[in-house]
Amino acid sequence: MFLSESEDELEEPHSDMDSESESSLDDEEYVPGGLARGSVQDDFSDEDSSDEEWDSKPKRRVSRKRCRSVSASPVSSPLKSPSRKHEKSPCRKKQHYASTPKKNTSTPNSGKTLSSPRGKNKSSKPVEKKVVREEEDEVDGDRWCNIDEEDVEPLQPRFRPDRDVGPQLNRTANYTPLELFQLFFSTTVIKTLVKNTNIYGKKKYQGHKESWVPVTSADMYSFICLVLYMGIVPLKTLREFWRGSKLFSLPFPASVMSSRRFLAISRSLHMNDPAVEAANEQKKGTSGYDRLCKIKPLYGQILEACYTFFHPHQHISIDERMVASKARIGFKQYIKNKPTKWGFKLFVLADSSCGYTLNFFVYVGRESMSSGKGVSYDAVMRLLKIPFLGKGYKLYMDNFYTSPTLSLDLLQKKIWSCGTLRSNVAGYPRTKRNAMPEKTPRGTLRWIRKGRLLFVKWLDTREVTMCSTLHKAYSNEMVKRKVKDADGQWTLKEVPVPGCIKDYNKHMGGVDLSDALISYYNVLHKTHKWYKTLFYHFVDIATVNAFILHKGICKLQNRRMLTQKNFREQLIVSLAEVGSTPTRSGPQNFMLPASPFKVPPASPSNVPANTPPCPSAKPAAPGVGHLPAYFVEQMTNVAPRYRATAGRRACVVCKRKSPVYCSTCQKTLCFTTLRNCYSEWHRSNGICV
């Protein structure tokens, strides 16, 4: 009950006579049926009958006959709560808004002092709550406006970024895919991965028959190369990439790294120092425990690179992203409306025009240092903490984030917002005046402006509610929709659409575009460790962001841009070139163009005088013969019993396995007592032996 200010009235019952005279005047001017003689606001704003008077006045049951009189009458019976049917009747309305005499005063009709009956005070609470709720709706003064009522267009923001929008690189240079990728996986990142992987691998392989071979930076580049390759050529298991059958004859993975080496690095992959992780585990259960300790070094470095090398355009959007995983970890999430229902939830800020991931963070649960305004409010404020962002941005969000409180706080940061809104959020207009009826045609619009906030309701296939700080209610825009005519036939019809909904549909898909670019060639594969899942996702983010930087630079230079598939292919080839050479494969990557075979030039005295010139001999290395060589000659740590078959490849003539290749042509050829494909292939191609 609202009794905060009514105690003074109980102590001095006869001190305020002016309020009684005003209330009697209101009663005399009352017109049944809700028709006021003054302005429209008089219908719903009787401030004299305040909550304090309502709580302090005596309560008495009144008959329907007394309710019809013109003079003031006491409130209706507290024992019966009025039904919806009688709320709109003149009798009931007069009972709710008529001024009631204070304590120890008599009514004009009876001249008797009113007293509340005993034992009936407990039943007065439901009536009080209902009356207070009705008074709030009526006194509010808000009203849903129609489409034909003019709205004031707010001032549009002036876009003032701190840097030039687009890639923050040399706009005249020609960057290769590898150089763009190394902006995110820099030399520092690779060294950190190599260091922590070696520490963990050495510890893990203690006591095993097979000792740990230290990983180098070249090995890590080869590992990332194959991870990206597996996104372009997906198979069910990792070992199938090295199978030699007809169905799985993929020469590229074996030419980059052996299966055993790749799996060893994959099992021991670590992003943080194991000593730091052990110290963090000691803090488990305390406020100092970090749930993301295993990904922290790489996590921070990728984030910094994302907002350093690109500046967003004016339209940005915030949404959540799911990284598929069913790992047994406490912050794994389930969202039923997402295509990926189980996994890690990431809050992402992206550029609406190109899908570039500007900022993101992994959601691990409610944090202790929260603002108290909700998870969605804290997520938006955290994502917008980007250095050198600027002012005048237009932010688009869905109904999980949008709230009047957030929109007003963003305005203080010079960021305008627009988004769908839930009708049960705090600050949403509760008035029912001129609300949208149940059966209304498609395209019906209602709006309310509260200061700098615009609330819009629009009926499409269902009712859509929006909140915006940068739009006008209606700007004479139309959209085509299928509707049924009088005969029940579907026809195209133009219906009005608010500008905020049209812009929302246009600019809200920044995160969805980024998700789509990642999903085309996703490198994610099954793993038992949750932090490896996020590592693969970081590789995806770095690759897609590097591709968007490539598109931005090509657009500035008016050059032809690559597709994402071609971009990834060139990146994979470049990573293989800077990567390590496999210990049990050919001396060269056969997927790459063959480089000149480096041998010392033969002296003229050692060359016979009657030797014919070789047609394929290059001027750079004259006199070099097509000599056979063994793959095993370029290998190390090969047991003697395996030297005869180590590094065998398919012969280009008979397709059988052979350990011999031509040192000049770089072709695998059989050279045995049963098959002499070496001589046959050279003769058929017009090459002298």
XYZ file of C-alpha atoms in Angstrom, residues 72-661:
590
model
C -19.060 12.594 -4.593
C -19.512 9.166 -3.146
C -17.177 6.804 -1.320
C -15.240 4.152 -3.118
C -16.890 0.915 -4.138
C -16.945 -2.091 -1.902
C -13.533 -3.507 -0.997
C -15.036 -6.961 -0.689
C -15.710 -7.300 -4.401
C -13.134 -6.548 -7.064
C -14.755 -4.870 -10.068
C -14.908 -6.980 -13.207
C -13.786 -5.878 -16.662
C -17.386 -5.588 -17.707
C -18.150 -2.905 -15.139
C -14.854 -1.011 -15.384
C -16.029 1.054 -18.333
C -19.418 1.979 -16.864
C -19.908 5.564 -15.648
C -20.709 4.320 -12.189
C -17.443 2.519 -11.747
C -15.384 5.309 -13.286
C -16.896 7.805 -10.913
C -16.045 5.588 -7.973
C -12.405 5.358 -9.068
C -11.803 9.040 -9.709
C -14.174 10.821 -7.363
C -12.546 12.698 -4.511
C -13.298 11.159 -1.134
C -13.513 13.091 2.127
C -10.752 12.559 4.602
C -10.983 10.920 7.952
C -13.677 12.148 10.364
C -15.480 14.089 7.579
C -19.004 13.453 6.385
C -20.406 13.108 2.926
C -22.714 15.787 1.539
C -25.617 13.350 1.192
C -25.668 11.570 4.492
C -23.949 13.980 6.834
C -22.600 11.023 8.772
C -19.055 10.065 9.519
C -17.876 7.108 7.460
C -16.172 4.241 9.187
C -14.804 1.095 7.735
C -16.551 -2.094 8.808
C -14.646 -4.475 11.010
C -13.071 -7.510 9.514
C -13.122 -6.090 5.969
C -9.758 -4.320 5.820
C -7.907 -7.404 4.544
C -9.950 -7.610 1.361
C -9.148 -4.049 0.290
C -5.679 -4.862 -1.119
C -6.748 -6.306 -4.501
C -8.968 -3.311 -5.198
C -6.208 -0.877 -4.266
C -3.695 -2.533 -6.618
C -6.131 -2.551 -9.506
C -7.115 1.062 -9.007
C -3.475 2.161 -8.763
C -2.679 0.315 -12.001
C -5.605 1.981 -13.757
C -4.562 5.386 -12.449
C -1.029 4.843 -13.798
C -2.395 4.041 -17.256
C -4.710 7.020 -17.270
C -2.385 9.608 -15.717
C 0.509 8.525 -17.960
C -0.867 10.539 -20.835
C 0.906 8.367 -23.466
C -1.020 7.314 -26.525
C -0.166 5.125 -29.503
C -0.187 7.336 -32.589
C -1.457 6.319 -36.017
C 0.500 6.237 -39.245
C -1.053 9.478 -40.503
C 0.098 11.457 -37.458
C 3.302 13.363 -38.114
C 6.443 12.587 -36.132
C 9.429 14.852 -35.548
C 12.504 13.499 -37.309
C 15.478 13.405 -34.921
C 18.783 14.981 -35.819
C 20.953 12.509 -37.691
C 24.370 11.732 -36.178
C 27.484 13.225 -37.667
C 29.904 10.398 -38.421
C 33.325 11.252 -36.982
C 35.618 8.208 -36.864
C 39.032 8.555 -35.280
C 40.667 6.901 -38.306
C 39.887 6.432 -41.982
C 37.376 3.635 -42.394
C 38.561 0.403 -43.973
C 41.911 -1.449 -43.817
C 44.569 0.282 -41.725
C 47.410 -0.710 -44.041
C 49.496 0.802 -46.794
C 46.814 1.369 -49.414
C 49.249 1.344 -52.321
C 51.056 -1.906 -51.461
C 50.200 -5.301 -52.889
C 49.777 -7.716 -49.972
C 49.882 -11.476 -50.457
C 47.412 -13.747 -48.593
C 50.255 -14.939 -46.351
C 51.204 -11.384 -45.354
C 47.589 -10.573 -44.470
C 47.240 -13.782 -42.456
C 50.442 -13.014 -40.561
C 48.861 -9.781 -39.300
C 46.801 -12.011 -36.986
C 49.118 -15.018 -36.564
C 52.264 -12.968 -36.288
C 55.758 -14.205 -35.524
C 55.129 -13.508 -31.838
C 51.990 -15.665 -31.885
C 53.813 -18.525 -33.634
C 56.715 -18.380 -31.171
C 54.292 -18.475 -28.233
C 52.536 -21.522 -29.696
C 55.852 -23.273 -30.371
C 57.194 -22.572 -26.888
C 54.118 -23.738 -24.973
C 53.563 -26.759 -27.250
C 57.139 -27.937 -26.680
C 56.824 -27.562 -22.908
C 53.598 -29.546 -22.794
C 54.756 -32.141 -25.363
C 57.987 -32.860 -23.500
C 56.018 -33.334 -20.289
C 53.384 -35.507 -21.950
C 55.823 -37.839 -23.727
C 57.872 -38.588 -20.614
C 57.962 -42.341 -20.096
C 56.803 -43.135 -23.638
C 58.736 -45.295 -26.055
C 58.606 -42.525 -28.632
C 60.403 -39.401 -27.473
C 59.127 -35.887 -28.137
C 60.667 -34.148 -31.149
C 60.731 -30.372 -30.548
C 58.442 -28.283 -32.735
C 59.905 -25.437 -34.752
C 58.232 -22.360 -36.224
C 58.352 -24.017 -39.661
C 56.535 -27.042 -38.208
C 53.816 -24.777 -36.793
C 53.310 -23.100 -40.182
C 52.999 -26.540 -41.794
C 50.506 -27.572 -39.122
C 48.322 -24.488 -39.726
C 48.669 -25.088 -43.473
C 47.142 -28.549 -43.145
C 44.445 -27.278 -40.781
C 43.319 -24.822 -43.480
C 43.616 -27.511 -46.163
C 41.269 -29.760 -44.186
C 38.663 -27.014 -44.333
C 38.742 -27.036 -48.153
C 38.922 -30.854 -48.504
C 36.932 -32.211 -45.545
C 37.135 -35.895 -44.591
C 35.657 -37.818 -41.689
C 38.866 -38.605 -39.815
C 42.323 -37.063 -39.812
C 44.152 -40.256 -40.790
C 42.232 -40.470 -44.049
C 44.236 -37.557 -45.435
C 47.314 -39.810 -45.519
C 45.662 -42.983 -46.804
C 47.129 -44.355 -50.052
C 44.061 -46.096 -51.470
C 42.391 -45.052 -54.705
C 39.562 -43.302 -52.843
C 41.899 -41.336 -50.594
C 44.890 -40.606 -52.785
C 45.763 -37.080 -51.595
C 49.466 -36.365 -52.185
C 49.487 -32.863 -50.709
C 49.196 -33.630 -46.937
C 52.055 -36.154 -47.076
C 54.211 -33.691 -48.999
C 53.790 -31.108 -46.205
C 53.920 -33.197 -43.036
C 53.689 -36.832 -42.073
C 50.602 -38.163 -40.370
C 52.461 -39.101 -37.204
C 54.005 -35.656 -36.881
C 50.730 -33.829 -37.483
C 48.877 -35.903 -34.877
C 51.694 -35.436 -32.361
C 51.514 -31.647 -32.694
C 47.713 -31.745 -32.570
C 47.726 -33.743 -29.303
C 50.281 -31.465 -27.639
C 49.022 -28.112 -28.949
C 49.037 -25.538 -26.161
C 48.415 -21.796 -26.127
C 49.441 -21.023 -22.553
C 52.343 -22.035 -20.353
C 51.498 -25.237 -18.419
C 53.047 -23.686 -15.279
C 50.637 -20.734 -15.499
C 47.728 -23.136 -16.002
C 48.771 -25.157 -12.943
C 48.911 -21.997 -10.835
C 45.459 -21.020 -12.096
C 44.040 -24.423 -11.139
C 45.096 -23.771 -7.543
C 42.709 -20.793 -7.511
C 39.698 -22.836 -8.582
C 36.648 -21.906 -6.559
C 37.913 -18.400 -5.805
C 37.328 -15.066 -7.487
C 40.847 -15.115 -8.956
C 40.205 -18.237 -11.035
C 40.315 -17.606 -14.790
C 38.152 -19.951 -16.834
C 39.777 -18.898 -20.107
C 43.359 -19.271 -18.910
C 44.158 -21.973 -21.486
C 43.450 -19.649 -24.437
C 44.473 -16.315 -22.923
C 47.718 -15.399 -24.767
C 46.374 -16.156 -28.248
C 42.916 -14.826 -27.325
C 44.238 -11.378 -26.497
C 46.592 -11.205 -29.473
C 43.852 -12.080 -31.973
C 41.510 -9.514 -30.407
C 44.106 -6.770 -30.609
C 44.834 -7.538 -34.255
C 41.114 -7.503 -35.144
C 40.475 -3.894 -34.132
C 43.984 -2.616 -35.018
C 44.095 -3.354 -38.764
C 40.535 -2.351 -39.677
C 38.275 0.587 -38.833
C 34.520 -0.006 -39.126
C 32.088 1.906 -41.280
C 29.163 3.791 -39.750
C 26.777 0.819 -39.501
C 27.786 -1.876 -36.994
C 25.864 -4.741 -35.407
C 26.053 -6.947 -32.331
C 24.890 -10.539 -32.119
C 25.883 -13.840 -30.554
C 27.742 -16.661 -32.310
C 27.813 -20.349 -31.451
C 30.990 -22.413 -31.871
C 29.929 -26.045 -32.038
C 31.213 -28.196 -29.178
C 29.945 -30.802 -26.756
C 32.954 -30.654 -24.455
C 32.357 -31.212 -20.755
C 32.939 -27.680 -19.591
C 30.835 -25.465 -17.372
C 30.364 -22.530 -19.744
C 29.061 -24.594 -22.652
C 25.714 -23.116 -23.744
C 22.483 -24.391 -25.286
C 20.410 -22.069 -27.508
C 17.415 -23.799 -29.077
C 16.774 -21.151 -31.767
C 20.291 -21.322 -33.229
C 21.372 -23.719 -36.013
C 24.261 -24.726 -33.746
C 22.468 -25.471 -30.492
C 25.348 -26.741 -28.317
C 28.673 -24.986 -27.997
C 30.485 -21.907 -26.787
C 28.628 -18.604 -27.033
C 30.571 -15.630 -28.320
C 29.287 -12.055 -28.278
C 30.483 -10.463 -31.512
C 30.690 -6.901 -32.828
C 30.940 -6.835 -36.636
C 30.910 -4.345 -39.480
C 27.497 -4.482 -41.174
C 28.812 -3.761 -44.667
C 31.494 -6.465 -44.988
C 31.151 -8.800 -41.976
C 34.591 -8.024 -40.498
C 34.855 -9.235 -36.884
C 35.855 -6.155 -34.881
C 35.588 -7.434 -31.327
C 34.324 -10.528 -29.529
C 34.532 -12.332 -26.231
C 33.674 -15.804 -24.978
C 30.751 -15.896 -22.547
C 31.646 -17.906 -19.430
C 28.694 -16.942 -17.203
C 27.698 -14.020 -15.042
C 30.687 -12.018 -13.959
C 31.229 -10.614 -10.502
C 32.073 -7.133 -11.848
C 28.711 -6.519 -13.506
C 26.791 -3.262 -13.723
C 23.564 -4.759 -12.385
C 21.675 -3.852 -15.581
C 21.737 -7.300 -17.151
C 24.032 -9.550 -19.153
C 23.004 -8.021 -22.482
C 23.742 -4.472 -21.268
C 27.207 -5.477 -20.029
C 27.934 -7.369 -23.268
C 27.204 -4.332 -25.459
C 29.243 -1.979 -23.305
C 32.169 -4.398 -23.246
C 32.157 -4.892 -27.024
C 32.136 -1.145 -27.646
C 35.265 -0.595 -25.536
C 37.430 -0.339 -28.638
C 40.221 2.242 -28.730
C 40.022 4.980 -31.358
C 36.467 4.062 -32.382
C 35.012 7.549 -32.837
C 31.505 9.031 -32.686
C 28.347 8.967 -34.742
C 28.046 5.195 -35.174
C 24.712 3.467 -35.803
C 24.396 0.241 -33.825
C 21.855 -2.486 -34.622
C 20.846 -5.177 -32.113
C 18.140 -7.786 -31.613
C 15.648 -7.974 -28.750
C 18.108 -9.754 -26.436
C 20.125 -6.544 -26.104
C 17.764 -3.642 -26.839
C 16.342 -1.703 -23.891
C 15.447 1.954 -23.300
C 18.141 2.192 -20.627
C 20.827 0.923 -23.003
C 19.693 3.205 -25.832
C 19.901 6.305 -23.634
C 23.310 5.319 -22.267
C 24.606 4.758 -25.801
C 23.465 8.243 -26.750
C 25.745 9.625 -24.071
C 28.611 7.850 -25.863
C 27.485 9.451 -29.168
C 26.338 6.080 -30.530
C 22.840 5.842 -32.002
C 20.997 2.520 -31.793
C 18.118 0.640 -33.376
C 16.776 -2.811 -32.593
C 13.849 -5.071 -31.941
C 12.382 -4.836 -28.454
C 10.613 -7.130 -26.027
C 7.335 -5.741 -24.736
C 8.066 -6.775 -21.141
C 11.296 -4.777 -20.817
C 11.505 -1.938 -18.306
C 10.672 1.415 -19.849
C 8.363 0.074 -22.552
C 5.081 2.068 -22.840
C 2.318 0.283 -20.931
C -0.550 2.363 -22.206
C -3.402 0.732 -24.115
C -4.807 3.915 -25.591
C -5.243 3.517 -29.339
C -3.361 0.227 -29.225
C -3.297 -2.088 -32.203
C -6.506 -4.185 -32.328
C -6.378 -7.947 -32.538
C -7.683 -8.290 -36.095
C -5.958 -5.642 -38.139
C -4.648 -5.655 -41.732
C -1.030 -6.290 -42.574
C 1.120 -3.167 -42.470
C -0.697 -1.471 -39.577
C 1.597 0.842 -37.622
C 1.505 2.422 -34.161
C 4.193 4.562 -32.556
C 5.028 6.552 -29.424
C 7.873 9.019 -28.952
C 9.282 9.519 -25.458
C 11.927 12.190 -25.657
C 14.704 10.811 -27.873
C 13.290 7.266 -27.862
C 10.907 6.068 -30.572
C 8.784 2.965 -29.959
C 7.162 1.426 -33.049
C 4.757 -1.488 -33.445
C 4.287 -2.857 -36.955
C 2.184 -5.816 -38.043
C 3.782 -8.102 -40.617
C 3.136 -11.835 -40.342
C 3.234 -11.063 -36.620
C 3.614 -7.964 -34.512
C 7.125 -6.493 -34.479
C 8.221 -3.988 -31.824
C 11.168 -1.649 -32.357
C 13.073 0.936 -30.331
C 15.214 3.520 -32.136
C 17.041 6.760 -31.409
C 17.818 7.693 -35.008
C 14.607 7.143 -37.003
C 11.331 8.845 -37.719
C 8.137 6.870 -37.137
C 7.129 6.724 -40.812
C 8.845 8.127 -43.903
C 6.387 7.122 -46.668
C 8.272 3.905 -47.445
C 6.505 0.851 -48.821
C 7.303 -2.838 -49.056
C 5.679 -5.641 -51.064
C 3.917 -8.413 -49.175
C 1.646 -11.306 -50.130
C -1.889 -10.855 -48.789
C -5.190 -12.607 -49.397
C -7.862 -10.709 -51.255
C -11.615 -11.031 -50.815
C -11.675 -14.191 -52.966
C -8.976 -15.871 -50.864
C -6.281 -15.543 -53.530
C -2.722 -14.507 -52.666
C -1.728 -11.235 -54.312
C 1.222 -8.865 -54.029
C 0.344 -5.664 -52.250
C 2.389 -2.688 -51.146
C 2.087 -2.018 -47.427
C 3.689 0.792 -45.400
C 6.852 -0.053 -43.489
C 8.657 2.016 -40.829
C 12.135 3.242 -41.689
C 13.632 1.629 -38.581
C 12.510 -1.844 -39.689
C 13.825 -1.344 -43.211
C 17.240 -0.225 -41.934
C 17.293 -3.005 -39.350
C 16.797 -5.654 -42.045
C 19.532 -4.044 -44.132
C 22.249 -3.538 -41.517
C 21.626 -6.166 -38.831
C 23.324 -9.009 -40.735
C 26.962 -8.139 -40.034
C 27.579 -11.033 -37.650
C 25.492 -13.390 -39.811
C 27.635 -12.497 -42.829
C 30.780 -13.225 -40.834
C 29.319 -16.569 -39.713
C 28.487 -17.453 -43.309
C 32.013 -16.679 -44.530
C 33.430 -18.878 -41.765
C 31.016 -21.752 -42.391
C 31.924 -22.134 -46.091
C 35.385 -23.564 -45.305
C 35.209 -24.224 -41.589
C 38.416 -25.776 -40.218
C 36.752 -27.037 -37.043
C 37.040 -30.765 -36.409
C 36.324 -33.005 -33.457
C 38.595 -32.789 -30.446
C 38.462 -33.834 -26.799
C 39.902 -30.531 -25.557
C 37.663 -27.468 -25.443
C 40.505 -24.989 -25.898
C 41.504 -26.616 -29.208
C 37.983 -25.936 -30.501
C 38.475 -22.241 -29.821
C 41.958 -22.365 -31.385
C 40.466 -23.633 -34.652
C 37.828 -20.906 -34.463
C 40.558 -18.289 -34.030
C 42.174 -19.622 -37.227
C 38.818 -19.165 -38.976
C 38.445 -15.593 -37.700
C 41.991 -14.706 -38.788
C 41.497 -16.187 -42.267
C 38.134 -14.500 -42.908
C 39.346 -11.142 -41.592
C 42.464 -11.401 -43.769
C 40.247 -12.124 -46.776
C 38.068 -9.063 -46.008
C 41.227 -6.936 -45.771
C 42.271 -8.277 -49.177
C 38.897 -7.270 -50.645
C 39.134 -3.807 -49.109
C 42.620 -3.173 -50.497
C 41.671 -4.457 -53.950
C 38.649 -2.164 -53.954
C 40.800 0.839 -53.060
C 43.356 -0.032 -55.740
C 40.676 -0.945 -58.306
C 42.157 -4.404 -58.761
C 40.473 -7.731 -59.339
C 39.861 -9.469 -56.017
C 40.125 -13.182 -55.299
C 37.294 -15.389 -54.161
C 37.573 -16.796 -50.682
C 38.395 -20.260 -52.029
C 41.215 -18.954 -54.216
C 42.441 -16.802 -51.340
C 42.616 -19.838 -49.060
C 44.337 -21.935 -51.731
C 47.071 -19.346 -52.205
C 47.442 -19.029 -48.439
C 47.815 -22.808 -48.048
C 50.479 -22.988 -50.747
C 52.373 -20.068 -49.199
C 52.265 -21.643 -45.738
C 53.582 -24.912 -47.187
C 56.514 -23.049 -48.734
C 57.567 -21.462 -45.447
C 56.818 -24.652 -43.541
C 59.107 -27.551 -42.757
C 60.069 -30.447 -45.067
C 58.547 -33.796 -44.062
C 61.011 -36.421 -42.874
C 59.429 -39.268 -44.838
C 58.361 -37.812 -48.180
C 59.903 -36.526 -51.385
C 62.514 -33.836 -51.163
C 60.110 -31.334 -52.692
C 56.421 -30.452 -52.580
C 55.033 -31.810 -55.874
C 51.992 -29.514 -55.668
C 54.331 -26.546 -56.165
C 56.275 -25.690 -59.317
C 59.594 -27.480 -59.412
C 62.590 -25.376 -58.573
C 65.917 -25.853 -60.415
C 67.862 -28.773 -59.022
C 70.971 -27.352 -57.447
C 74.030 -29.445 -58.434
C 77.555 -28.271 -59.191
C 78.139 -27.724 -62.923
C 80.130 -30.424 -64.681
C 83.550 -29.516 -65.970
C 84.038 -29.654 -69.793
C 86.764 -32.254 -69.428
C 84.308 -34.771 -67.922
C 81.730 -34.440 -70.742
C 82.217 -36.775 -73.750
C 82.699 -35.030 -77.082
C 80.027 -37.106 -78.913
C 77.241 -36.502 -76.297
C 74.132 -35.015 -78.037
C 72.544 -31.934 -76.494
C 69.538 -32.540 -74.192
C 66.326 -30.866 -75.453
C 65.041 -30.118 -71.958
C 68.315 -28.817 -70.590
C 67.971 -25.280 -69.237
C 70.535 -22.601 -70.114
C 70.936 -21.876 -66.373
C 72.402 -25.377 -65.792
C 73.938 -26.709 -69.037
C 75.180 -30.269 -69.175
C 73.062 -31.542 -66.292
C 71.878 -35.081 -67.036
C 68.558 -36.683 -66.044
C 69.962 -38.930 -63.356
C 67.834 -41.183 -61.122
C 67.798 -40.586 -57.386
C 66.189 -42.132 -54.287
C 63.773 -40.331 -52.013
C 65.451 -41.808 -48.961
C 68.629 -39.871 -49.702
C 66.982 -36.668 -48.475
C 65.542 -38.255 -45.313
C 66.912 -38.574 -41.818
C 66.256 -40.972 -38.946
C 65.209 -43.809 -41.280
C 65.855 -47.314 -40.026
C 67.975 -49.496 -42.380
C 65.156 -51.986 -42.883
C 62.847 -49.228 -44.193
C 65.323 -47.548 -46.564
C 64.253 -49.594 -49.584
C 60.612 -48.460 -49.372
C 60.762 -45.126 -47.547
C 59.111 -42.223 -49.352
C 57.669 -44.224 -52.239
C 55.323 -42.426 -54.630
C 53.093 -43.470 -57.507
C 54.898 -43.835 -60.824
C 53.676 -41.454 -63.518
C 53.671 -44.316 -66.076
C 52.427 -47.503 -64.408
C 50.949 -45.890 -61.243
C 52.790 -48.352 -59.001
C 54.882 -47.350 -56.028
C 58.511 -46.505 -56.690
C 61.294 -45.065 -54.467
C 63.113 -43.554 -57.519
C 62.601 -40.199 -59.213
